[in-house]
């Protein structure tokens, strides 16, 4: 789980590579490195820790090289140490270097074979196996050596190779891990994400699994791994992002910026899909007849996206009256799931590269189910594993802890639920139009909350040093509680439990004492009275209750120590609003604890390993 950036062209490579790594650091920050092709060979710069350490060392390097590779690493093989801070790995007297993202699953067998042939290894990483494997196959044609090495590798990975005998060429390949080509004027890039080169160009080309790409300043050549003699055609795609989108825009952190970008993200995600009270969702890819024949929906995701999927269960079942099973992709893929052609499987992944979601969706398709992806990234692997794709439109999300992608996913799932209900005629058209109007108003209500005055800072000041939090919710408040607790765990490192409020008395209540903050989702709904009963049970044990409630509800003040109000909206749309105070509460607690919220320890933004 790492970030790759490569450059060939007329300019100095080092500043371009470092800028690219700054944009990719969210993918990993255990260590980082550069490899630049000099007249006398490859020059390496490496550092353990985050990118600032590498930048400090690179200041003293006067490289004029115009060809090079950069890499930021999140460890999967070998501990984080000086010895293993080799995301850039070389051999053969520094003639070849490789950067690798992902995992080579058969690296031990390959390493044993290479050592038997006399290759000497200096690290524990699987990346070093790839560079030795390329060296084994090299006979003057670098692309041919990469194709041969690729066919011996097992796993999910992307890698790029540079060789001293090919001063203006980089060769890359991928299997279920991101790698794209950036197309400049007389210069070319290879990177894990477009963010790495958006300052220089917004034109890109996609690389498919089973292909090898060779880039020179004149362009890119794509070939099949099995047939290198016939070049493949690839369109150049222009994206409407720019480099400024990856900047903080005056906010103290990326996460805070992205929390405040949520109204625009939801607005864009709804966008032209709702016109004059009418719902347009063509890219769902299902005919009316196929929708009417649906008997079951399975939602597969991980982490924050899974919580969005749980929200989806409530809204789809309520409006479309179709049974919905949200499941964690890493568990579902190892069951023997029961699927049929009248089952719709929805895979959710903000990056579109989440390994477990990719594998689960591939399995669903193989078993004959209809598959739809929800993702934020055009051209990602998930979009190529499914029958149809619906994009959230939140722009780039750099902070590791997801925020704006969650609210956009919930908004998009709500549109899907309404489309299914409309075709199946499970609710009246007038009600659909009312809900669409309310959906359309959500961004304005989100903005009103974010611009308003709330006691979040005071609450965070009182509770930021507490050793444990409990989050409770019922019905649509449950996935909100799950997501709010995840945010607190991710960025503050405080042990936190999230439960269905009705389950609290069946065990978790034993965790409560006079010091425990309990966060309850108590927005207006048909289960509000039940939530109040659960709140009373926690207060009877001396816990401090922080309630998320709906504007105008004065009753809740009799039951909670602190109340944060969110704007009124129909119960089934409340998740988008109720999560906002929980994101901000987690954020303020983490900042008061002096933590790096954009790069929480042990986490990476795009989970491309199992």
mmCIF file of N, CA, C and O in Angstrom, residues 362-411:
data_model
loop_
_atom_site.group_PDB
_atom_site.id
_atom_site.type_symbol
_atom_site.label_atom_id
_atom_site.label_comp_id
_atom_site.label_asym_id
_atom_site.label_seq_id
_atom_site.Cartn_x
_atom_site.Cartn_y
_atom_site.Cartn_z
ATOM 1 N N UNK A 362 -15.796 -9.352 -8.011
ATOM 2 C CA UNK A 362 -15.438 -10.311 -9.068
ATOM 3 C C UNK A 362 -16.136 -11.649 -8.825
ATOM 4 O O UNK A 362 -16.669 -12.271 -9.748
ATOM 5 N N UNK A 363 -16.167 -12.068 -7.561
ATOM 6 C CA UNK A 363 -16.845 -13.319 -7.208
ATOM 7 C C UNK A 363 -18.346 -13.210 -7.481
ATOM 8 O O UNK A 363 -18.956 -14.146 -8.022
ATOM 9 N N UNK A 364 -18.932 -12.071 -7.120
ATOM 10 C CA UNK A 364 -20.367 -11.880 -7.349
ATOM 11 C C UNK A 364 -20.706 -11.985 -8.828
ATOM 12 O O UNK A 364 -21.713 -12.590 -9.220
ATOM 13 N N UNK A 365 -19.863 -11.401 -9.646
ATOM 14 C CA UNK A 365 -20.108 -11.433 -11.090
ATOM 15 C C UNK A 365 -19.970 -12.859 -11.621
ATOM 16 O O UNK A 365 -20.753 -13.299 -12.467
ATOM 17 N N UNK A 366 -18.963 -13.565 -11.122
ATOM 18 C CA UNK A 366 -18.761 -14.949 -11.560
ATOM 19 C C UNK A 366 -19.956 -15.832 -11.201
ATOM 20 O O UNK A 366 -20.268 -16.786 -11.915
ATOM 21 N N UNK A 367 -20.633 -15.517 -10.102
ATOM 22 C CA UNK A 367 -21.774 -16.309 -9.657
ATOM 23 C C UNK A 367 -23.085 -15.878 -10.310
ATOM 24 O O UNK A 367 -24.157 -16.368 -9.952
ATOM 25 N N UNK A 368 -23.005 -14.945 -11.258
ATOM 26 C CA UNK A 368 -24.170 -14.611 -12.054
ATOM 27 C C UNK A 368 -25.019 -13.461 -11.562
ATOM 28 O O UNK A 368 -26.078 -13.183 -12.127
ATOM 29 N N UNK A 369 -24.575 -12.764 -10.497
ATOM 30 C CA UNK A 369 -25.352 -11.630 -9.995
ATOM 31 C C UNK A 369 -25.113 -10.397 -10.853
ATOM 32 O O UNK A 369 -24.091 -10.271 -11.523
ATOM 33 N N UNK A 370 -26.041 -9.485 -10.819
ATOM 34 C CA UNK A 370 -25.865 -8.190 -11.448
ATOM 35 C C UNK A 370 -25.031 -7.324 -10.515
ATOM 36 O O UNK A 370 -25.265 -7.300 -9.297
ATOM 37 N N UNK A 371 -24.040 -6.593 -11.035
ATOM 38 C CA UNK A 371 -23.118 -5.859 -10.171
ATOM 39 C C UNK A 371 -23.069 -4.381 -10.529
ATOM 40 O O UNK A 371 -23.045 -3.998 -11.702
ATOM 41 N N UNK A 372 -23.050 -3.551 -9.492
ATOM 42 C CA UNK A 372 -22.963 -2.101 -9.628
ATOM 43 C C UNK A 372 -21.910 -1.591 -8.654
ATOM 44 O O UNK A 372 -21.853 -2.048 -7.510
ATOM 45 N N UNK A 373 -21.090 -0.652 -9.093
ATOM 46 C CA UNK A 373 -20.070 -0.054 -8.229
ATOM 47 C C UNK A 373 -20.456 1.370 -7.873
ATOM 48 O O UNK A 373 -20.999 2.110 -8.698
ATOM 49 N N UNK A 374 -20.154 1.750 -6.639
ATOM 50 C CA UNK A 374 -20.200 3.142 -6.212
ATOM 51 C C UNK A 374 -18.779 3.528 -5.814
ATOM 52 O O UNK A 374 -18.203 2.931 -4.893
ATOM 53 N N UNK A 375 -18.196 4.487 -6.503
ATOM 54 C CA UNK A 375 -16.822 4.899 -6.225
ATOM 55 C C UNK A 375 -16.644 6.364 -6.557
ATOM 56 O O UNK A 375 -17.485 6.973 -7.232
ATOM 57 N N UNK A 376 -15.531 6.912 -6.096
ATOM 58 C CA UNK A 376 -15.224 8.322 -6.348
ATOM 59 C C UNK A 376 -14.169 8.488 -7.429
ATOM 60 O O UNK A 376 -13.869 9.619 -7.820
ATOM 61 N N UNK A 377 -13.591 7.377 -7.896
ATOM 62 C CA UNK A 377 -12.419 7.471 -8.769
ATOM 63 C C UNK A 377 -12.688 6.888 -10.147
ATOM 64 O O UNK A 377 -12.848 5.680 -10.316
ATOM 65 N N UNK A 378 -12.698 7.749 -11.156
ATOM 66 C CA UNK A 378 -12.840 7.310 -12.539
ATOM 67 C C UNK A 378 -11.636 6.463 -12.937
ATOM 68 O O UNK A 378 -10.500 6.775 -12.591
ATOM 69 N N UNK A 379 -11.905 5.392 -13.676
ATOM 70 C CA UNK A 379 -10.823 4.561 -14.187
ATOM 71 C C UNK A 379 -10.218 3.619 -13.179
ATOM 72 O O UNK A 379 -9.266 2.909 -13.497
ATOM 73 N N UNK A 380 -10.748 3.589 -11.940
ATOM 74 C CA UNK A 380 -10.211 2.690 -10.930
ATOM 75 C C UNK A 380 -10.566 1.241 -11.269
ATOM 76 O O UNK A 380 -11.437 0.965 -12.094
ATOM 77 N N UNK A 381 -9.886 0.314 -10.616
ATOM 78 C CA UNK A 381 -10.063 -1.098 -10.939
ATOM 79 C C UNK A 381 -11.497 -1.563 -10.731
ATOM 80 O O UNK A 381 -12.022 -2.368 -11.506
ATOM 81 N N UNK A 382 -12.161 -1.065 -9.699
ATOM 82 C CA UNK A 382 -13.525 -1.503 -9.422
ATOM 83 C C UNK A 382 -14.454 -1.217 -10.594
ATOM 84 O O UNK A 382 -15.359 -2.005 -10.885
ATOM 85 N N UNK A 383 -14.237 -0.125 -11.279
ATOM 86 C CA UNK A 383 -15.105 0.234 -12.399
ATOM 87 C C UNK A 383 -14.995 -0.767 -13.534
ATOM 88 O O UNK A 383 -15.872 -0.822 -14.406
ATOM 89 N N UNK A 384 -13.930 -1.555 -13.532
ATOM 90 C CA UNK A 384 -13.708 -2.533 -14.598
ATOM 91 C C UNK A 384 -14.091 -3.953 -14.195
ATOM 92 O O UNK A 384 -13.927 -4.889 -14.962
ATOM 93 N N UNK A 385 -14.588 -4.092 -12.952
ATOM 94 C CA UNK A 385 -14.968 -5.418 -12.455
ATOM 95 C C UNK A 385 -16.479 -5.586 -12.362
ATOM 96 O O UNK A 385 -16.954 -6.606 -11.875
ATOM 97 N N UNK A 386 -17.258 -4.568 -12.796
ATOM 98 C CA UNK A 386 -18.700 -4.587 -12.572
ATOM 99 C C UNK A 386 -19.451 -4.295 -13.862
ATOM 100 O O UNK A 386 -18.879 -3.885 -14.864
ATOM 101 N N UNK A 387 -20.768 -4.498 -13.806
ATOM 102 C CA UNK A 387 -21.602 -4.252 -14.978
ATOM 103 C C UNK A 387 -21.854 -2.763 -15.204
ATOM 104 O O UNK A 387 -21.986 -2.318 -16.343
ATOM 105 N N UNK A 388 -21.965 -1.998 -14.127
ATOM 106 C CA UNK A 388 -22.234 -0.565 -14.268
ATOM 107 C C UNK A 388 -21.672 0.179 -13.069
ATOM 108 O O UNK A 388 -21.368 -0.426 -12.031
ATOM 109 N N UNK A 389 -21.540 1.507 -13.221
ATOM 110 C CA UNK A 389 -20.863 2.326 -12.214
ATOM 111 C C UNK A 389 -21.660 3.593 -11.954
ATOM 112 O O UNK A 389 -22.164 4.228 -12.888
ATOM 113 N N UNK A 390 -21.769 3.957 -10.684
ATOM 114 C CA UNK A 390 -22.296 5.255 -10.280
ATOM 115 C C UNK A 390 -21.201 5.977 -9.492
ATOM 116 O O UNK A 390 -20.678 5.431 -8.515
ATOM 117 N N UNK A 391 -20.857 7.185 -9.921
ATOM 118 C CA UNK A 391 -19.772 7.922 -9.287
ATOM 119 C C UNK A 391 -20.306 8.921 -8.267
ATOM 120 O O UNK A 391 -21.261 9.653 -8.539
ATOM 121 N N UNK A 392 -19.692 8.924 -7.080
ATOM 122 C CA UNK A 392 -19.838 10.091 -6.223
ATOM 123 C C UNK A 392 -18.976 11.184 -6.841
ATOM 124 O O UNK A 392 -18.040 10.900 -7.589
ATOM 125 N N UNK A 393 -19.271 12.423 -6.521
ATOM 126 C CA UNK A 393 -18.567 13.530 -7.184
ATOM 127 C C UNK A 393 -18.041 14.491 -6.134
ATOM 128 O O UNK A 393 -18.394 15.665 -6.103
ATOM 129 N N UNK A 394 -17.189 13.984 -5.275
ATOM 130 C CA UNK A 394 -16.713 14.789 -4.156
ATOM 131 C C UNK A 394 -15.364 15.435 -4.418
ATOM 132 O O UNK A 394 -14.874 16.177 -3.570
ATOM 133 N N UNK A 395 -14.746 15.157 -5.563
ATOM 134 C CA UNK A 395 -13.380 15.623 -5.750
ATOM 135 C C UNK A 395 -12.423 14.781 -4.932
ATOM 136 O O UNK A 395 -12.796 13.788 -4.303
ATOM 137 N N UNK A 396 -11.169 15.183 -4.920
ATOM 138 C CA UNK A 396 -10.138 14.403 -4.252
ATOM 139 C C UNK A 396 -10.310 14.437 -2.736
ATOM 140 O O UNK A 396 -10.597 15.476 -2.162
ATOM 141 N N UNK A 397 -10.159 13.294 -2.104
ATOM 142 C CA UNK A 397 -10.152 13.202 -0.648
ATOM 143 C C UNK A 397 -8.768 12.729 -0.227
ATOM 144 O O UNK A 397 -8.377 11.598 -0.485
ATOM 145 N N UNK A 398 -8.025 13.625 0.407
ATOM 146 C CA UNK A 398 -6.633 13.353 0.765
ATOM 147 C C UNK A 398 -6.511 12.799 2.173
ATOM 148 O O UNK A 398 -5.707 11.918 2.432
ATOM 149 N N UNK A 399 -7.302 13.331 3.120
ATOM 150 C CA UNK A 399 -7.234 12.832 4.486
ATOM 151 C C UNK A 399 -7.525 11.339 4.543
ATOM 152 O O UNK A 399 -8.432 10.841 3.872
ATOM 153 N N UNK A 400 -6.744 10.625 5.334
ATOM 154 C CA UNK A 400 -6.906 9.172 5.404
ATOM 155 C C UNK A 400 -8.273 8.788 5.963
ATOM 156 O O UNK A 400 -8.923 7.867 5.474
ATOM 157 N N UNK A 401 -8.740 9.499 6.987
ATOM 158 C CA UNK A 401 -10.060 9.215 7.561
ATOM 159 C C UNK A 401 -11.135 9.808 6.653
ATOM 160 O O UNK A 401 -11.199 11.018 6.452
ATOM 161 N N UNK A 402 -11.980 8.964 6.094
ATOM 162 C CA UNK A 402 -12.986 9.414 5.125
ATOM 163 C C UNK A 402 -14.012 10.320 5.797
ATOM 164 O O UNK A 402 -14.422 10.092 6.926
ATOM 165 N N UNK A 403 -14.430 11.338 5.084
ATOM 166 C CA UNK A 403 -15.482 12.233 5.573
ATOM 167 C C UNK A 403 -16.459 12.533 4.446
ATOM 168 O O UNK A 403 -17.575 12.014 4.418
ATOM 169 N N UNK A 404 -16.017 13.310 3.455
ATOM 170 C CA UNK A 404 -16.951 13.723 2.412
ATOM 171 C C UNK A 404 -17.375 12.568 1.511
ATOM 172 O O UNK A 404 -18.462 12.616 0.929
ATOM 173 N N UNK A 405 -16.569 11.539 1.419
ATOM 174 C CA UNK A 405 -16.993 10.406 0.603
ATOM 175 C C UNK A 405 -18.147 9.647 1.262
ATOM 176 O O UNK A 405 -18.988 9.081 0.571
ATOM 177 N N UNK A 406 -18.196 9.632 2.602
ATOM 178 C CA UNK A 406 -19.293 8.954 3.293
ATOM 179 C C UNK A 406 -20.619 9.634 2.988
ATOM 180 O O UNK A 406 -21.601 8.977 2.609
ATOM 181 N N UNK A 407 -20.701 10.940 3.156
ATOM 182 C CA UNK A 407 -21.968 11.631 2.948
ATOM 183 C C UNK A 407 -22.401 11.553 1.484
ATOM 184 O O UNK A 407 -23.592 11.431 1.190
ATOM 185 N N UNK A 408 -21.442 11.601 0.564
ATOM 186 C CA UNK A 408 -21.792 11.469 -0.851
ATOM 187 C C UNK A 408 -22.295 10.068 -1.164
ATOM 188 O O UNK A 408 -23.237 9.894 -1.948
ATOM 189 N N UNK A 409 -21.680 9.060 -0.566
ATOM 190 C CA UNK A 409 -22.142 7.683 -0.775
ATOM 191 C C UNK A 409 -23.571 7.501 -0.267
ATOM 192 O O UNK A 409 -24.407 6.876 -0.933
ATOM 193 N N UNK A 410 -23.866 8.051 0.906
ATOM 194 C CA UNK A 410 -25.215 7.938 1.458
ATOM 195 C C UNK A 410 -26.225 8.633 0.549
ATOM 196 O O UNK A 410 -27.319 8.107 0.281
ATOM 197 N N UNK A 411 -25.868 9.812 0.046
ATOM 198 C CA UNK A 411 -26.774 10.528 -0.860
ATOM 199 C C UNK A 411 -27.021 9.724 -2.125
ATOM 200 O O UNK A 411 -28.160 9.627 -2.607
#
